[in-house]
Short mmCIF file of C-alpha atoms in Angstrom, two decimals:
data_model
loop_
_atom_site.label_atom_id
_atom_site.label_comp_id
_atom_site.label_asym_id
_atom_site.label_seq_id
_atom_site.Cartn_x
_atom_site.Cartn_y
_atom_site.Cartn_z
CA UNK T 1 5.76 -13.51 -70.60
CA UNK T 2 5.33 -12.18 -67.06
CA UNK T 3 7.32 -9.27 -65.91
CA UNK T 4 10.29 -9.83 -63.71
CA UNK T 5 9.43 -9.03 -60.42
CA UNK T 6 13.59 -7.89 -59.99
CA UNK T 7 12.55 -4.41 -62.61
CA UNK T 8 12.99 -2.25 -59.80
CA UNK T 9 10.39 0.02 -62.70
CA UNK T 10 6.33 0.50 -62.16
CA UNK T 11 4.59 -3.16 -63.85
CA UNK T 12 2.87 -0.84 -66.27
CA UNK T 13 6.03 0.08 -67.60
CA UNK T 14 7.19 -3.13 -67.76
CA UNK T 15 4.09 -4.16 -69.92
CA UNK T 16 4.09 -1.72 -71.93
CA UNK T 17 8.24 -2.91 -73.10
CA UNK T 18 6.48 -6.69 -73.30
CA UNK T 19 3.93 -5.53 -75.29
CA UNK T 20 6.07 -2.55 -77.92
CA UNK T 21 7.78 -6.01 -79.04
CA UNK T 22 4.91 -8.17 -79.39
CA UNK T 23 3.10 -5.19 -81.63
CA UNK T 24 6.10 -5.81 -84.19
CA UNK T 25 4.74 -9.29 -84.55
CA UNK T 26 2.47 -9.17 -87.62
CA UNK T 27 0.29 -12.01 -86.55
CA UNK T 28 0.00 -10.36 -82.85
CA UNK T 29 -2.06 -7.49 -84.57
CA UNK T 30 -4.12 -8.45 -87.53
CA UNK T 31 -5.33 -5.71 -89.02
CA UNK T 32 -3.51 -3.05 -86.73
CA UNK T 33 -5.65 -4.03 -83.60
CA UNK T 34 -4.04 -5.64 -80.36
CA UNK T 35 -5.79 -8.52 -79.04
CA UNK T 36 -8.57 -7.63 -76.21
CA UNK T 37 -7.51 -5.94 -72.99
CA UNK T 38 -8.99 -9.50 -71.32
CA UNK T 39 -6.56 -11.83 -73.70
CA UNK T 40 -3.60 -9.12 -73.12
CA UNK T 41 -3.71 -9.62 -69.05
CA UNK T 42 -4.22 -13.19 -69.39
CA UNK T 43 -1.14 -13.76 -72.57
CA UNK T 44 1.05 -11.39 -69.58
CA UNK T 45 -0.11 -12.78 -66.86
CA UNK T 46 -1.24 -9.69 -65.09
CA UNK T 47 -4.42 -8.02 -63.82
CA UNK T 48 -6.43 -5.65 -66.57
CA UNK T 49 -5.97 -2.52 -64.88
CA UNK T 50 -2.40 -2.82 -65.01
CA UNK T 51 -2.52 -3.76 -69.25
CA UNK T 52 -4.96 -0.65 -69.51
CA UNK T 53 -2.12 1.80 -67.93
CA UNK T 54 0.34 0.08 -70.18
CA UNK T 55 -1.93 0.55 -73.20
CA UNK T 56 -2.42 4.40 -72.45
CA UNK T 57 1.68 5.15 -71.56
CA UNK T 58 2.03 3.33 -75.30
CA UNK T 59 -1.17 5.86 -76.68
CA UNK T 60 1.24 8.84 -75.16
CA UNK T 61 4.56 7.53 -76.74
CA UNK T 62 2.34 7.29 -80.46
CA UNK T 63 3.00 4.16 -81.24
CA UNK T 64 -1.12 2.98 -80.67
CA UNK T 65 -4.18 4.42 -80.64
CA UNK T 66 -7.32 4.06 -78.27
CA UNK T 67 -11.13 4.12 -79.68
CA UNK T 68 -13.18 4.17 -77.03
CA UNK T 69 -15.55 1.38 -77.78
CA UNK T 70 -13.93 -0.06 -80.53
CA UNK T 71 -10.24 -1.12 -79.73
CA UNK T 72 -6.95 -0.68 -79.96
CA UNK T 73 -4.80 0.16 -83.06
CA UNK T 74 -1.43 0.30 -83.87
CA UNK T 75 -0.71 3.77 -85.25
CA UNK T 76 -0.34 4.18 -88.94
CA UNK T 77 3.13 6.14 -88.28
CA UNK T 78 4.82 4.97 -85.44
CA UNK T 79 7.26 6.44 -83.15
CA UNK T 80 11.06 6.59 -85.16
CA UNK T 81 12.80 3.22 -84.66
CA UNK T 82 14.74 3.44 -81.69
CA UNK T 83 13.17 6.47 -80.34
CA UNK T 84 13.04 6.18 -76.32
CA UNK T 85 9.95 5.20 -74.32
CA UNK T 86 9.25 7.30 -71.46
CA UNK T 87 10.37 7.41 -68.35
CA UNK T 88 8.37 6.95 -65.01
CA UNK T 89 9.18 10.17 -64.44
CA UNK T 90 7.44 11.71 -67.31
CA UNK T 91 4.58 9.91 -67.51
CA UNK T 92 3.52 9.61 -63.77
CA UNK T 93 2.91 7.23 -60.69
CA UNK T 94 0.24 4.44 -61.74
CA UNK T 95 -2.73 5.43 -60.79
CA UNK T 96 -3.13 2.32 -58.76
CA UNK T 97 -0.23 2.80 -56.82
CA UNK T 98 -1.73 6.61 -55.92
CA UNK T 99 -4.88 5.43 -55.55
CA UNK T 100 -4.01 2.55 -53.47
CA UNK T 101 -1.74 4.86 -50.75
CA UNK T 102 -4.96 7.25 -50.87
CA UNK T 103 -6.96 4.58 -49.09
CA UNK T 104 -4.28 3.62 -46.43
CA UNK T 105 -3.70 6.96 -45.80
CA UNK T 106 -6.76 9.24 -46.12
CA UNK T 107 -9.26 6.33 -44.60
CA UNK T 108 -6.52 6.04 -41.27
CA UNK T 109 -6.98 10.12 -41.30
CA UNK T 110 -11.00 10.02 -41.73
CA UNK T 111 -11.03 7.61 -38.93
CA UNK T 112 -8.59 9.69 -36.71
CA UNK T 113 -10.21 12.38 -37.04
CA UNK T 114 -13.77 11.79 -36.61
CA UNK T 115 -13.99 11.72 -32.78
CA UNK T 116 -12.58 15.54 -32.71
CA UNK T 117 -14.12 17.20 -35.50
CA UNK T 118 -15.26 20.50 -34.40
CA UNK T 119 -18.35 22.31 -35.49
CA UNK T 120 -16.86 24.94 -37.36
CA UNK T 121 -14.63 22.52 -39.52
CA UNK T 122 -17.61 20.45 -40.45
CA UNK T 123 -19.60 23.75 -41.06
CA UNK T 124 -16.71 24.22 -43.87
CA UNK T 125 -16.83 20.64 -45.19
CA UNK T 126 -20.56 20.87 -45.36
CA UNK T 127 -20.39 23.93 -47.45
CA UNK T 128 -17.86 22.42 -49.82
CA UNK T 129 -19.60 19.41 -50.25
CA UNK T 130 -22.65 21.46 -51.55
CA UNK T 131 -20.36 23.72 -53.61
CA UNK T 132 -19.15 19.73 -55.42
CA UNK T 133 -22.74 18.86 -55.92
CA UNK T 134 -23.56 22.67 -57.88
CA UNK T 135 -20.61 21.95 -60.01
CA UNK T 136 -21.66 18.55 -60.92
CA UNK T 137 -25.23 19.73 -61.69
CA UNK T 138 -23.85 22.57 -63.98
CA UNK T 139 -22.21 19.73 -65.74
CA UNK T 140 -18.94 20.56 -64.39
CA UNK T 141 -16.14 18.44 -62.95
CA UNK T 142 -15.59 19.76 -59.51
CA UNK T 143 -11.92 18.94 -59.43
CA UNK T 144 -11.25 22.07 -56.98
CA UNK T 145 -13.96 21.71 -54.47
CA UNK T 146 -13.08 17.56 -54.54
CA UNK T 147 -9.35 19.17 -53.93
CA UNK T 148 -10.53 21.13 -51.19
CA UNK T 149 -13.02 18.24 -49.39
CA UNK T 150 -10.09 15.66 -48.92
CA UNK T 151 -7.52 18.47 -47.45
CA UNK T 152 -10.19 19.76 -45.15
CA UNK T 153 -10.13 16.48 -43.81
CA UNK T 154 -6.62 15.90 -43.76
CA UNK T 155 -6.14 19.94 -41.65
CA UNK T 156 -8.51 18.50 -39.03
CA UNK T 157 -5.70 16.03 -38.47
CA UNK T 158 -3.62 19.58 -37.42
CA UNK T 159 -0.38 17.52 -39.19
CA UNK T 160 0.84 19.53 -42.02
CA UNK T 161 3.03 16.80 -42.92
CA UNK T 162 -0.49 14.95 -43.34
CA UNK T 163 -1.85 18.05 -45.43
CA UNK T 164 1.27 18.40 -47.91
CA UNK T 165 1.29 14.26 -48.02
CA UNK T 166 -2.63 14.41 -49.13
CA UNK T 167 -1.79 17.47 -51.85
CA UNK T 168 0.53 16.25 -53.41
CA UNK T 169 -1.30 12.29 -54.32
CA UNK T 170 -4.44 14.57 -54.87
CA UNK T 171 -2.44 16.27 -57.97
CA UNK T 172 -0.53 13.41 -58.67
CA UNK T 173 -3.78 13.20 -61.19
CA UNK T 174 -2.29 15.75 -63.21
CA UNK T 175 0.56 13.21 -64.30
CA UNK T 176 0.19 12.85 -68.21
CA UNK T 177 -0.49 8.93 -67.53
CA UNK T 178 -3.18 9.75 -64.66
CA UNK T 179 -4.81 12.88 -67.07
CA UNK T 180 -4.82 10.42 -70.27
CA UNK T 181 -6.55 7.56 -68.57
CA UNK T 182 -8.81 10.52 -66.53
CA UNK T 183 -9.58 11.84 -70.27
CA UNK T 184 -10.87 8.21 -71.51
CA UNK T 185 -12.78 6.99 -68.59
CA UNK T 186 -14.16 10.33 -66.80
CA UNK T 187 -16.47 12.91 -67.32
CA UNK T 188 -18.99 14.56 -65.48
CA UNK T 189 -21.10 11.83 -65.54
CA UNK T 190 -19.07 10.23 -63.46
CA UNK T 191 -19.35 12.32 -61.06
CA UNK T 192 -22.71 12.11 -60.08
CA UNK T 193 -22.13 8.90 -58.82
CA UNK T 194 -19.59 10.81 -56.09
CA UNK T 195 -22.25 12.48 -54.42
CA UNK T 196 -23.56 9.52 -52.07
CA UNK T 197 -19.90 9.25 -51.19
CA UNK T 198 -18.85 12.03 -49.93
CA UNK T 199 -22.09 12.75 -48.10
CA UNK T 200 -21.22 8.93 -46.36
CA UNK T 201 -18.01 10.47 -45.64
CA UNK T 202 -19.74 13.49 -44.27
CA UNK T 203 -22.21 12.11 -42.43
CA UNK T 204 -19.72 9.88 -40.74
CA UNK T 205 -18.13 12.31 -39.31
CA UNK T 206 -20.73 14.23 -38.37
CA UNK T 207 -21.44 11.47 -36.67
CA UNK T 208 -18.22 11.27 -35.06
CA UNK T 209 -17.97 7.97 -36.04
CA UNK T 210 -14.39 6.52 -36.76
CA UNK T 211 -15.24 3.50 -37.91
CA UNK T 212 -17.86 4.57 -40.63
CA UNK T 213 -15.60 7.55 -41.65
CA UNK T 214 -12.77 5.68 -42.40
CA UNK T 215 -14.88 2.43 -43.81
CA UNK T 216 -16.72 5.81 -45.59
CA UNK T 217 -13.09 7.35 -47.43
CA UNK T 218 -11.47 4.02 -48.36
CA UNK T 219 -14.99 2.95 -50.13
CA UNK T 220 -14.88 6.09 -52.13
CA UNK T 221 -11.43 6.14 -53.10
CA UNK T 222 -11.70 2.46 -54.05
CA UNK T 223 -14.43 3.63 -56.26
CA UNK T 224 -12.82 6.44 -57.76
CA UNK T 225 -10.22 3.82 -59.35
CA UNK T 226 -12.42 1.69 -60.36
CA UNK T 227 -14.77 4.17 -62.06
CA UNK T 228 -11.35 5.07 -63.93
CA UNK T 229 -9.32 2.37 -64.51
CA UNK T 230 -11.31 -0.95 -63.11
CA UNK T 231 -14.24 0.07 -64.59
CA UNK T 232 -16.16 0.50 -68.10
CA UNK T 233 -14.23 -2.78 -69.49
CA UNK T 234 -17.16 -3.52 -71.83
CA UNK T 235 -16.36 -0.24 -73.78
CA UNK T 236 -13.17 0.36 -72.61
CA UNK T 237 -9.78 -0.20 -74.81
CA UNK T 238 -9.49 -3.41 -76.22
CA UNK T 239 -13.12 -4.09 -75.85
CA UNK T 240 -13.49 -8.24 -76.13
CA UNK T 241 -16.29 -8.80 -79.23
CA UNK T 242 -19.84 -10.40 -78.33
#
């Protein structure tokens, strides 16, 4: 039941078309619930992470529902028959995908960077790092100071081509699929794990240590994903029964 590789579309996408025709199967969802994320990757073939984006661009269509802790249902009144899926375009990059260019590109700028930071741009760093740790504390999400850390970076580079490239995967979060999986899997608590992080990322280049800043960004973007969409399996969607 694997994918073809040839479907030029995103593999979540492709799962999610796999899995709309198994959910018509009575015996594929006794009860209304779809197997366990872990027996859904394994049936396709394919890794978790990429069943749990499926599973949330089929939550956004209506035709399931996720309870956190619990499972996942088919809903009681489904889409129309024949009513179109979404595209790509409407529902977002995968989150791995953005996640995974972060990394390539933000730990190469870290590292670039680090031997050349000057004092005044770390000065500025420093104080929006400690602006991200107040918001967290107030038991906020600090999406705009998080914003503003990574670009910071990225305009120490002094290639605006760099800057716009780092914007625009930074709000690529705002893509309904990104927002909806964001929305299960993240909330300020969360975020408290962030703060050793970016002070590693900090501190490395403070440091002016290349090595450790870009080792530094790629470790917390890896852990960003993971928080969201690698992570929290035992009470995530399709949570597999003791």
């Amino acid at each position: 039941m694997t994918a073809k590789p040839s479907d030029p579309r995103r593999l979540y996408l492709q799962i999610a078309d796999t899995l709309r025709d198994l959910i018509t199967q009575p015996e594929f969802v006794p009860n209304g619930r779809l197997p366990p994320e872990r027996a859904l990757a394994e049936t396709l073939g394919v890794s978790r992470p990429s069943v749990r984006e499926a599973l949330v661009a089929l939550e956004l269509e209506g035709l399931v529902e996720i309870r956190m802790g619990s499972g996942v249902y088919v809903c009681p009144t489904p889409p129309e028959p024949g009513a179109a899926a979404f595209s790509q375009a409407e529902l977002g990059e995968s989150l791995l995908d953005i996640m995974g260019a972060r990394c390539v590109i933000e730990g190469a700028i870290a590292g670039s960077v680090a031997p050349f930071c000057k004092p005044k741009d770390l000065k500025a760093l420093r104080g929006i790092y400690s602006e991200m740790v107040r918001e967290v504390r107030a038991g906020r999400i600090p999406v705009a100071p998080d914003r503003a850390f990574h670009l910071a970076i990225a305009q120490m580079s002094g290639n605006e081509v760099l800057v716009r490239t780092v914007a625009s995967l930074f709000d690529a979060r705002h893509s309904p699929l990104s927002e909806k999986l964001r929305g299960h899997f993240e909330d300020e608590s969360t975020w408290r794990t962030t703060h050793d992080e970016h002070r590693a990322i900090l501190q490395a280049l403070e440091d002016h240590d290349p090595i450790q800043a870009q080792a530094a960004m790629q470790r917390h973007l890896r852990h960003s994903l993971e928080r969201v969409i690698a992570g929290g399996q035992r009470t995530g969607p399709g949570v597999d029964s003791p």
